[in-house]
PDB file of N, CA and C in Angstrom:
ATOM      1  N   MET H   7      12.759 -14.705  45.236  1.00  0.00           N
ATOM      2  CA  MET H   7      13.120 -13.325  44.958  1.00  0.00           C
ATOM      3  C   MET H   7      13.300 -13.127  43.460  1.00  0.00           C
ATOM      4  N   SER H   8      12.971 -11.952  43.012  1.00  0.00           N
ATOM      5  CA  SER H   8      13.171 -11.673  41.599  1.00  0.00           C
ATOM      6  C   SER H   8      14.559 -11.114  41.373  1.00  0.00           C
ATOM      7  N   GLU H   9      15.046 -11.312  40.187  1.00  0.00           N
ATOM      8  CA  GLU H   9      16.372 -10.820  39.849  1.00  0.00           C
ATOM      9  C   GLU H   9      16.233  -9.506  39.112  1.00  0.00           C
ATOM     10  N   SER H  10      17.162  -8.602  39.324  1.00  0.00           N
ATOM     11  CA  SER H  10      17.087  -7.307  38.657  1.00  0.00           C
ATOM     12  C   SER H  10      17.447  -7.454  37.189  1.00  0.00           C
ATOM     13  N   ALA H  11      16.973  -6.521  36.393  1.00  0.00           N
ATOM     14  CA  ALA H  11      17.232  -6.554  34.952  1.00  0.00           C
ATOM     15  C   ALA H  11      18.710  -6.378  34.655  1.00  0.00           C
ATOM     16  N   SER H  12      19.413  -5.619  35.491  1.00  0.00           N
ATOM     17  CA  SER H  12      20.819  -5.372  35.192  1.00  0.00           C
ATOM     18  C   SER H  12      21.721  -6.500  35.658  1.00  0.00           C
ATOM     19  N   GLY H  13      21.353  -7.177  36.761  1.00  0.00           N
ATOM     20  CA  GLY H  13      22.254  -8.188  37.277  1.00  0.00           C
ATOM     21  C   GLY H  13      21.766  -9.601  37.074  1.00  0.00           C
ATOM     22  N   GLY H  14      20.507  -9.778  36.740  1.00  0.00           N
ATOM     23  CA  GLY H  14      19.967 -11.115  36.616  1.00  0.00           C
ATOM     24  C   GLY H  14      19.799 -11.532  35.186  1.00  0.00           C
ATOM     25  N   ARG H  15      19.012 -12.592  35.031  1.00  0.00           N
ATOM     26  CA  ARG H  15      18.755 -13.092  33.682  1.00  0.00           C
ATOM     27  C   ARG H  15      17.726 -12.213  32.997  1.00  0.00           C
ATOM     28  N   GLY H  16      18.108 -11.597  31.910  1.00  0.00           N
ATOM     29  CA  GLY H  16      17.180 -10.796  31.108  1.00  0.00           C
ATOM     30  C   GLY H  16      16.855 -11.535  29.839  1.00  0.00           C
ATOM     31  N   VAL H  17      15.973 -11.010  29.102  1.00  0.00           N
ATOM     32  CA  VAL H  17      15.621 -11.582  27.805  1.00  0.00           C
ATOM     33  C   VAL H  17      16.448 -10.856  26.763  1.00  0.00           C
ATOM     34  N   SER H  18      17.211 -11.606  26.003  1.00  0.00           N
ATOM     35  CA  SER H  18      18.018 -10.974  24.956  1.00  0.00           C
ATOM     36  C   SER H  18      17.139 -10.636  23.765  1.00  0.00           C
ATOM     37  N   ALA H  19      17.603  -9.698  22.978  1.00  0.00           N
ATOM     38  CA  ALA H  19      16.861  -9.311  21.774  1.00  0.00           C
ATOM     39  C   ALA H  19      16.719 -10.509  20.841  1.00  0.00           C
ATOM     40  N   ALA H  20      17.761 -11.308  20.745  1.00  0.00           N
ATOM     41  CA  ALA H  20      17.719 -12.465  19.851  1.00  0.00           C
ATOM     42  C   ALA H  20      16.652 -13.457  20.280  1.00  0.00           C
ATOM     43  N   SER H  21      16.544 -13.712  21.585  1.00  0.00           N
ATOM     44  CA  SER H  21      15.545 -14.670  22.033  1.00  0.00           C
ATOM     45  C   SER H  21      14.137 -14.071  21.970  1.00  0.00           C
ATOM     46  N   ALA H  22      14.009 -12.770  22.184  1.00  0.00           N
ATOM     47  CA  ALA H  22      12.702 -12.126  22.134  1.00  0.00           C
ATOM     48  C   ALA H  22      12.107 -12.167  20.732  1.00  0.00           C
ATOM     49  N   PHE H  23      12.954 -12.076  19.711  1.00  0.00           N
ATOM     50  CA  PHE H  23      12.485 -12.038  18.328  1.00  0.00           C
ATOM     51  C   PHE H  23      12.695 -13.361  17.597  1.00  0.00           C
ATOM     52  N   ALA H  24      13.078 -14.409  18.314  1.00  0.00           N
ATOM     53  CA  ALA H  24      13.413 -15.684  17.680  1.00  0.00           C
ATOM     54  C   ALA H  24      12.252 -16.290  16.898  1.00  0.00           C
ATOM     55  N   GLY H  25      11.027 -16.121  17.367  1.00  0.00           N
ATOM     56  CA  GLY H  25       9.884 -16.733  16.698  1.00  0.00           C
ATOM     57  C   GLY H  25       9.314 -15.907  15.571  1.00  0.00           C
ATOM     58  N   MET H  26       9.794 -14.702  15.397  1.00  0.00           N
ATOM     59  CA  MET H  26       9.239 -13.831  14.364  1.00  0.00           C
ATOM     60  C   MET H  26       9.838 -14.159  13.003  1.00  0.00           C
ATOM     61  N   ARG H  27       9.034 -13.963  11.994  1.00  0.00           N
ATOM     62  CA  ARG H  27       9.499 -14.173  10.622  1.00  0.00           C
ATOM     63  C   ARG H  27       9.700 -12.820   9.966  1.00  0.00           C
ATOM     64  N   SER H  28      10.528 -12.788   8.963  1.00  0.00           N
ATOM     65  CA  SER H  28      10.698 -11.533   8.235  1.00  0.00           C
ATOM     66  C   SER H  28       9.450 -11.294   7.393  1.00  0.00           C
ATOM     67  N   VAL H  29       9.122 -10.047   7.197  1.00  0.00           N
ATOM     68  CA  VAL H  29       7.929  -9.684   6.446  1.00  0.00           C
ATOM     69  C   VAL H  29       8.325  -9.333   5.017  1.00  0.00           C
ATOM     70  N   THR H  30       7.672  -9.963   4.071  1.00  0.00           N
ATOM     71  CA  THR H  30       7.928  -9.671   2.662  1.00  0.00           C
ATOM     72  C   THR H  30       7.148  -8.419   2.288  1.00  0.00           C
ATOM     73  N   PRO H  31       7.810  -7.441   1.683  1.00  0.00           N
ATOM     74  CA  PRO H  31       7.089  -6.229   1.283  1.00  0.00           C
ATOM     75  C   PRO H  31       5.978  -6.554   0.275  1.00  0.00           C
ATOM     76  N   VAL H  32       4.877  -5.848   0.385  1.00  0.00           N
ATOM     77  CA  VAL H  32       3.751  -6.041  -0.524  1.00  0.00           C
ATOM     78  C   VAL H  32       4.060  -5.331  -1.837  1.00  0.00           C
ATOM     79  N   VAL H  33       3.812  -6.012  -2.943  1.00  0.00           N
ATOM     80  CA  VAL H  33       3.945  -5.389  -4.263  1.00  0.00           C
ATOM     81  C   VAL H  33       2.631  -5.582  -5.017  1.00  0.00           C
ATOM     82  N   PHE H  34       2.339  -4.629  -5.861  1.00  0.00           N
ATOM     83  CA  PHE H  34       1.111  -4.654  -6.641  1.00  0.00           C
ATOM     84  C   PHE H  34       1.461  -4.685  -8.121  1.00  0.00           C
ATOM     85  N   LYS H  35       0.758  -5.511  -8.880  1.00  0.00           N
ATOM     86  CA  LYS H  35       0.951  -5.543 -10.332  1.00  0.00           C
ATOM     87  C   LYS H  35       0.146  -4.405 -10.930  1.00  0.00           C
ATOM     88  N   ALA H  36       0.751  -3.713 -11.884  1.00  0.00           N
ATOM     89  CA  ALA H  36       0.092  -2.577 -12.517  1.00  0.00           C
ATOM     90  C   ALA H  36       0.494  -2.514 -13.983  1.00  0.00           C
ATOM     91  N   GLY H  37      -0.238  -1.704 -14.709  1.00  0.00           N
ATOM     92  CA  GLY H  37       0.052  -1.507 -16.121  1.00  0.00           C
ATOM     93  C   GLY H  37      -0.159  -0.060 -16.503  1.00  0.00           C
ATOM     94  N   CYS H  38       0.591   0.377 -17.489  1.00  0.00           N
ATOM     95  CA  CYS H  38       0.491   1.749 -17.964  1.00  0.00           C
ATOM     96  C   CYS H  38      -0.321   1.783 -19.256  1.00  0.00           C
ATOM     97  N   PRO H  39      -1.373   2.593 -19.300  1.00  0.00           N
ATOM     98  CA  PRO H  39      -2.160   2.681 -20.534  1.00  0.00           C
ATOM     99  C   PRO H  39      -1.428   3.422 -21.659  1.00  0.00           C
ATOM    100  N   ASP H  40      -0.417   4.222 -21.320  1.00  0.00           N
ATOM    101  CA  ASP H  40       0.315   4.975 -22.344  1.00  0.00           C
ATOM    102  C   ASP H  40       1.340   4.109 -23.077  1.00  0.00           C
ATOM    103  N   CYS H  41       2.252   3.495 -22.319  1.00  0.00           N
ATOM    104  CA  CYS H  41       3.323   2.710 -22.962  1.00  0.00           C
ATOM    105  C   CYS H  41       3.040   1.208 -22.962  1.00  0.00           C
ATOM    106  N   ARG H  42       1.926   0.813 -22.339  1.00  0.00           N
ATOM    107  CA  ARG H  42       1.530  -0.598 -22.236  1.00  0.00           C
ATOM    108  C   ARG H  42       2.507  -1.431 -21.411  1.00  0.00           C
ATOM    109  N   GLY H  43       3.350  -0.785 -20.629  1.00  0.00           N
ATOM    110  CA  GLY H  43       4.286  -1.498 -19.766  1.00  0.00           C
ATOM    111  C   GLY H  43       3.559  -2.217 -18.644  1.00  0.00           C
ATOM    112  N   ARG H  44       4.083  -3.359 -18.219  1.00  0.00           N
ATOM    113  CA  ARG H  44       3.560  -4.138 -17.097  1.00  0.00           C
ATOM    114  C   ARG H  44       4.675  -4.234 -16.076  1.00  0.00           C
ATOM    115  N   PHE H  45       4.363  -4.014 -14.803  1.00  0.00           N
ATOM    116  CA  PHE H  45       5.401  -3.965 -13.772  1.00  0.00           C
ATOM    117  C   PHE H  45       4.793  -4.179 -12.404  1.00  0.00           C
ATOM    118  N   GLU H  46       5.651  -4.277 -11.402  1.00  0.00           N
ATOM    119  CA  GLU H  46       5.219  -4.380 -10.010  1.00  0.00           C
ATOM    120  C   GLU H  46       5.634  -3.115  -9.294  1.00  0.00           C
ATOM    121  N   LEU H  47       4.747  -2.627  -8.416  1.00  0.00           N
ATOM    122  CA  LEU H  47       5.024  -1.411  -7.655  1.00  0.00           C
ATOM    123  C   LEU H  47       4.908  -1.688  -6.169  1.00  0.00           C
ATOM    124  N   ALA H  48       5.779  -1.075  -5.394  1.00  0.00           N
ATOM    125  CA  ALA H  48       5.677  -1.145  -3.942  1.00  0.00           C
ATOM    126  C   ALA H  48       4.523  -0.266  -3.485  1.00  0.00           C
ATOM    127  N   ALA H  49       4.012  -0.522  -2.298  1.00  0.00           N
ATOM    128  CA  ALA H  49       2.906   0.273  -1.756  1.00  0.00           C
ATOM    129  C   ALA H  49       3.259   1.756  -1.723  1.00  0.00           C
ATOM    130  N   SER H  50       4.515   2.072  -1.478  1.00  0.00           N
ATOM    131  CA  SER H  50       4.936   3.471  -1.393  1.00  0.00           C
ATOM    132  C   SER H  50       4.867   4.200  -2.731  1.00  0.00           C
ATOM    133  N   ALA H  51       4.768   3.468  -3.846  1.00  0.00           N
ATOM    134  CA  ALA H  51       4.697   4.088  -5.172  1.00  0.00           C
ATOM    135  C   ALA H  51       3.269   4.401  -5.597  1.00  0.00           C
ATOM    136  N   LEU H  52       2.299   3.974  -4.806  1.00  0.00           N
ATOM    137  CA  LEU H  52       0.890   4.172  -5.137  1.00  0.00           C
ATOM    138  C   LEU H  52       0.236   5.153  -4.177  1.00  0.00           C
ATOM    139  N   ARG H  53      -0.810   5.818  -4.645  1.00  0.00           N
ATOM    140  CA  ARG H  53      -1.631   6.695  -3.816  1.00  0.00           C
ATOM    141  C   ARG H  53      -3.080   6.324  -4.080  1.00  0.00           C
ATOM    142  N   LEU H  54      -3.889   6.324  -3.034  1.00  0.00           N
ATOM    143  CA  LEU H  54      -5.302   5.998  -3.145  1.00  0.00           C
ATOM    144  C   LEU H  54      -6.116   7.185  -2.657  1.00  0.00           C
ATOM    145  N   ALA H  55      -7.070   7.617  -3.457  1.00  0.00           N
ATOM    146  CA  ALA H  55      -7.978   8.702  -3.069  1.00  0.00           C
ATOM    147  C   ALA H  55      -9.379   8.116  -2.981  1.00  0.00           C
ATOM    148  N   ILE H  56     -10.003   8.266  -1.818  1.00  0.00           N
ATOM    149  CA  ILE H  56     -11.346   7.735  -1.611  1.00  0.00           C
ATOM    150  C   ILE H  56     -12.319   8.896  -1.553  1.00  0.00           C
ATOM    151  N   GLY H  57     -13.195   8.935  -2.540  1.00  0.00           N
ATOM    152  CA  GLY H  57     -14.180  10.009  -2.632  1.00  0.00           C
ATOM    153  C   GLY H  57     -15.552   9.570  -2.158  1.00  0.00           C
ATOM    154  N   ALA H  58     -16.520  10.429  -2.346  1.00  0.00           N
ATOM    155  CA  ALA H  58     -17.888  10.163  -1.912  1.00  0.00           C
ATOM    156  C   ALA H  58     -18.597   9.162  -2.820  1.00  0.00           C
ATOM    157  N   SER H  59     -18.067   8.944  -4.021  1.00  0.00           N
ATOM    158  CA  SER H  59     -18.704   8.011  -4.952  1.00  0.00           C
ATOM    159  C   SER H  59     -17.635   7.219  -5.699  1.00  0.00           C
ATOM    160  N   SER H  60     -18.082   6.251  -6.477  1.00  0.00           N
ATOM    161  CA  SER H  60     -17.142   5.457  -7.268  1.00  0.00           C
ATOM    162  C   SER H  60     -16.439   6.313  -8.328  1.00  0.00           C
ATOM    163  N   ARG H  61     -17.065   7.399  -8.737  1.00  0.00           N
ATOM    164  CA  ARG H  61     -16.461   8.280  -9.748  1.00  0.00           C
ATOM    165  C   ARG H  61     -15.302   9.082  -9.172  1.00  0.00           C
ATOM    166  N   THR H  62     -15.286   9.261  -7.857  1.00  0.00           N
ATOM    167  CA  THR H  62     -14.234  10.065  -7.236  1.00  0.00           C
ATOM    168  C   THR H  62     -13.288   9.223  -6.379  1.00  0.00           C
ATOM    169  N   THR H  63     -13.325   7.910  -6.565  1.00  0.00           N
ATOM    170  CA  THR H  63     -12.407   7.011  -5.863  1.00  0.00           C
ATOM    171  C   THR H  63     -11.460   6.415  -6.899  1.00  0.00           C
ATOM    172  N   PHE H  64     -10.166   6.624  -6.691  1.00  0.00           N
ATOM    173  CA  PHE H  64      -9.178   6.187  -7.677  1.00  0.00           C
ATOM    174  C   PHE H  64      -7.825   5.961  -7.016  1.00  0.00           C
ATOM    175  N   TYR H  65      -6.942   5.274  -7.739  1.00  0.00           N
ATOM    176  CA  TYR H  65      -5.549   5.165  -7.308  1.00  0.00           C
ATOM    177  C   TYR H  65      -4.679   5.735  -8.410  1.00  0.00           C
ATOM    178  N   SER H  66      -3.489   6.153  -8.025  1.00  0.00           N
ATOM    179  CA  SER H  66      -2.600   6.763  -9.008  1.00  0.00           C
ATOM    180  C   SER H  66      -1.156   6.371  -8.733  1.00  0.00           C
ATOM    181  N   PHE H  67      -0.350   6.467  -9.778  1.00  0.00           N
ATOM    182  CA  PHE H  67       1.085   6.187  -9.684  1.00  0.00           C
ATOM    183  C   PHE H  67       1.765   6.789 -10.900  1.00  0.00           C
ATOM    184  N   THR H  68       3.071   6.855 -10.859  1.00  0.00           N
ATOM    185  CA  THR H  68       3.870   7.301 -11.999  1.00  0.00           C
ATOM    186  C   THR H  68       4.462   6.064 -12.647  1.00  0.00           C
ATOM    187  N   CYS H  69       4.284   5.919 -13.946  1.00  0.00           N
ATOM    188  CA  CYS H  69       4.820   4.763 -14.663  1.00  0.00           C
ATOM    189  C   CYS H  69       6.344   4.762 -14.569  1.00  0.00           C
ATOM    190  N   PRO H  70       6.923   3.680 -14.073  1.00  0.00           N
ATOM    191  CA  PRO H  70       8.384   3.625 -13.971  1.00  0.00           C
ATOM    192  C   PRO H  70       9.087   3.484 -15.320  1.00  0.00           C
ATOM    193  N   GLU H  71       8.337   3.144 -16.370  1.00  0.00           N
ATOM    194  CA  GLU H  71       8.945   2.953 -17.682  1.00  0.00           C
ATOM    195  C   GLU H  71       8.916   4.209 -18.542  1.00  0.00           C
ATOM    196  N   CYS H  72       7.770   4.934 -18.545  1.00  0.00           N
ATOM    197  CA  CYS H  72       7.679   6.109 -19.413  1.00  0.00           C
ATOM    198  C   CYS H  72       7.486   7.416 -18.642  1.00  0.00           C
ATOM    199  N   GLY H  73       7.236   7.328 -17.337  1.00  0.00           N
ATOM    200  CA  GLY H  73       7.086   8.527 -16.521  1.00  0.00           C
ATOM    201  C   GLY H  73       5.710   9.168 -16.561  1.00  0.00           C
ATOM    202  N   ALA H  74       4.752   8.516 -17.213  1.00  0.00           N
ATOM    203  CA  ALA H  74       3.392   9.073 -17.302  1.00  0.00           C
ATOM    204  C   ALA H  74       2.696   9.006 -15.946  1.00  0.00           C
ATOM    205  N   ALA H  75       1.898  10.020 -15.652  1.00  0.00           N
ATOM    206  CA  ALA H  75       1.049  10.005 -14.463  1.00  0.00           C
ATOM    207  C   ALA H  75      -0.186   9.171 -14.802  1.00  0.00           C
ATOM    208  N   VAL H  76      -0.410   8.114 -14.035  1.00  0.00           N
ATOM    209  CA  VAL H  76      -1.512   7.192 -14.314  1.00  0.00           C
ATOM    210  C   VAL H  76      -2.538   7.295 -13.190  1.00  0.00           C
ATOM    211  N   ARG H  77      -3.799   7.364 -13.576  1.00  0.00           N
ATOM    212  CA  ARG H  77      -4.910   7.428 -12.620  1.00  0.00           C
ATOM    213  C   ARG H  77      -5.956   6.421 -13.070  1.00  0.00           C
ATOM    214  N   LYS H  78      -6.336   5.506 -12.168  1.00  0.00           N
ATOM    215  CA  LYS H  78      -7.292   4.457 -12.507  1.00  0.00           C
ATOM    216  C   LYS H  78      -8.383   4.387 -11.447  1.00  0.00           C
ATOM    217  N   PRO H  79      -9.609   4.042 -11.863  1.00  0.00           N
ATOM    218  CA  PRO H  79     -10.701   3.921 -10.896  1.00  0.00           C
ATOM    219  C   PRO H  79     -10.439   2.778  -9.915  1.00  0.00           C
ATOM    220  N   ALA H  80     -10.934   2.941  -8.690  1.00  0.00           N
ATOM    221  CA  ALA H  80     -10.753   1.915  -7.668  1.00  0.00           C
ATOM    222  C   ALA H  80     -12.106   1.529  -7.085  1.00  0.00           C
ATOM    223  N   GLY H  81     -12.536   0.314  -7.397  1.00  0.00           N
ATOM    224  CA  GLY H  81     -13.764  -0.219  -6.809  1.00  0.00           C
ATOM    225  C   GLY H  81     -13.499  -0.695  -5.386  1.00  0.00           C
ATOM    226  N   GLU H  82     -14.523  -1.246  -4.764  1.00  0.00           N
ATOM    227  CA  GLU H  82     -14.418  -1.673  -3.364  1.00  0.00           C
ATOM    228  C   GLU H  82     -13.294  -2.673  -3.136  1.00  0.00           C
ATOM    229  N   ARG H  83     -13.158  -3.654  -4.017  1.00  0.00           N
ATOM    230  CA  ARG H  83     -12.121  -4.689  -3.855  1.00  0.00           C
ATOM    231  C   ARG H  83     -10.723  -4.090  -3.981  1.00  0.00           C
ATOM    232  N   ILE H  84     -10.528  -3.196  -4.936  1.00  0.00           N
ATOM    233  CA  ILE H  84      -9.226  -2.541  -5.113  1.00  0.00           C
ATOM    234  C   ILE H  84      -8.902  -1.707  -3.877  1.00  0.00           C
ATOM    235  N   VAL H  85      -9.874  -0.974  -3.367  1.00  0.00           N
ATOM    236  CA  VAL H  85      -9.664  -0.172  -2.160  1.00  0.00           C
ATOM    237  C   VAL H  85      -9.245  -1.066  -0.999  1.00  0.00           C
ATOM    238  N   GLU H  86      -9.920  -2.194  -0.850  1.00  0.00           N
ATOM    239  CA  GLU H  86      -9.601  -3.140   0.221  1.00  0.00           C
ATOM    240  C   GLU H  86      -8.171  -3.668   0.093  1.00  0.00           C
ATOM    241  N   LEU H  87      -7.783  -4.055  -1.115  1.00  0.00           N
ATOM    242  CA  LEU H  87      -6.433  -4.586  -1.338  1.00  0.00           C
ATOM    243  C   LEU H  87      -5.361  -3.525  -1.098  1.00  0.00           C
ATOM    244  N   LEU H  88      -5.584  -2.335  -1.618  1.00  0.00           N
ATOM    245  CA  LEU H  88      -4.575  -1.277  -1.476  1.00  0.00           C
ATOM    246  C   LEU H  88      -4.430  -0.820  -0.031  1.00  0.00           C
ATOM    247  N   THR H  89      -5.536  -0.626   0.670  1.00  0.00           N
ATOM    248  CA  THR H  89      -5.432  -0.192   2.065  1.00  0.00           C
ATOM    249  C   THR H  89      -4.814  -1.287   2.927  1.00  0.00           C
ATOM    250  N   GLY H  90      -5.177  -2.540   2.659  1.00  0.00           N
ATOM    251  CA  GLY H  90      -4.599  -3.665   3.394  1.00  0.00           C
ATOM    252  C   GLY H  90      -3.123  -3.841   3.121  1.00  0.00           C
ATOM    253  N   GLY H  91      -2.676  -3.397   1.956  1.00  0.00           N
ATOM    254  CA  GLY H  91      -1.271  -3.521   1.582  1.00  0.00           C
ATOM    255  C   GLY H  91      -0.425  -2.322   1.973  1.00  0.00           C
ATOM    256  N   GLY H  92      -1.012  -1.360   2.668  1.00  0.00           N
ATOM    257  CA  GLY H  92      -0.231  -0.241   3.179  1.00  0.00           C
ATOM    258  C   GLY H  92      -0.105   0.956   2.253  1.00  0.00           C
ATOM    259  N   VAL H  93      -0.956   1.044   1.244  1.00  0.00           N
ATOM    260  CA  VAL H  93      -0.909   2.196   0.339  1.00  0.00           C
ATOM    261  C   VAL H  93      -1.434   3.430   1.066  1.00  0.00           C
ATOM    262  N   ARG H  94      -0.718   4.531   0.915  1.00  0.00           N
ATOM    263  CA  ARG H  94      -1.138   5.788   1.542  1.00  0.00           C
ATOM    264  C   ARG H  94      -2.468   6.232   0.958  1.00  0.00           C
ATOM    265  N   THR H  95      -3.406   6.609   1.851  1.00  0.00           N
ATOM    266  CA  THR H  95      -4.773   6.918   1.453  1.00  0.00           C
ATOM    267  C   THR H  95      -5.148   8.350   1.790  1.00  0.00           C
ATOM    268  N   LEU H  96      -5.844   8.977   0.865  1.00  0.00           N
ATOM    269  CA  LEU H  96      -6.371  10.322   1.063  1.00  0.00           C
ATOM    270  C   LEU H  96      -7.886  10.219   0.964  1.00  0.00           C
ATOM    271  N   ARG H  97      -8.571  10.723   1.970  1.00  0.00           N
ATOM    272  CA  ARG H  97     -10.041  10.713   1.941  1.00  0.00           C
ATOM    273  C   ARG H  97     -10.521  12.083   1.458  1.00  0.00           C
ATOM    274  N   LEU H  98     -11.254  12.073   0.370  1.00  0.00           N
ATOM    275  CA  LEU H  98     -11.796  13.312  -0.190  1.00  0.00           C
ATOM    276  C   LEU H  98     -13.159  13.570   0.424  1.00  0.00           C
ATOM    277  N   HIS H  99     -13.395  14.778   0.873  1.00  0.00           N
ATOM    278  CA  HIS H  99     -14.675  15.136   1.493  1.00  0.00           C
ATOM    279  C   HIS H  99     -15.550  15.851   0.488  1.00  0.00           C
ATOM    280  N   SER H 100     -16.833  15.564   0.533  1.00  0.00           N
ATOM    281  CA  SER H 100     -17.758  16.254  -0.359  1.00  0.00           C
ATOM    282  C   SER H 100     -18.058  17.631   0.213  1.00  0.00           C
ATOM    283  N   THR H 101     -18.429  18.544  -0.646  1.00  0.00           N
ATOM    284  CA  THR H 101     -18.725  19.926  -0.212  1.00  0.00           C
ATOM    285  C   THR H 101     -20.215  20.152  -0.052  1.00  0.00           C
ATOM    286  N   VAL H 102     -20.998  19.086  -0.174  1.00  0.00           N
ATOM    287  CA  VAL H 102     -22.454  19.198  -0.064  1.00  0.00           C
ATOM    288  C   VAL H 102     -22.885  19.186   1.377  1.00  0.00           C
TER     289      VAL H 102
END
């Protein structure tokens, strides 16, 4: 016979999650062309825009040191790293 969840042996939260490891947040190294500052940014501090061409695909962030709005081109590898790291992505549609 099976035991009920309320009166029998259940799985505790501690035992259910015992094998899981904590996840380290992803950080990205970046630099500011204005103040030349070098720093690490969390995925939430970056935005990725994917356009129809390499000219319209870029990532952006606000420099934590000087407050400048920074926009840099994003090639295929950068797009792969940023999307894999959880950066919020906006897909730009062409009007053609």
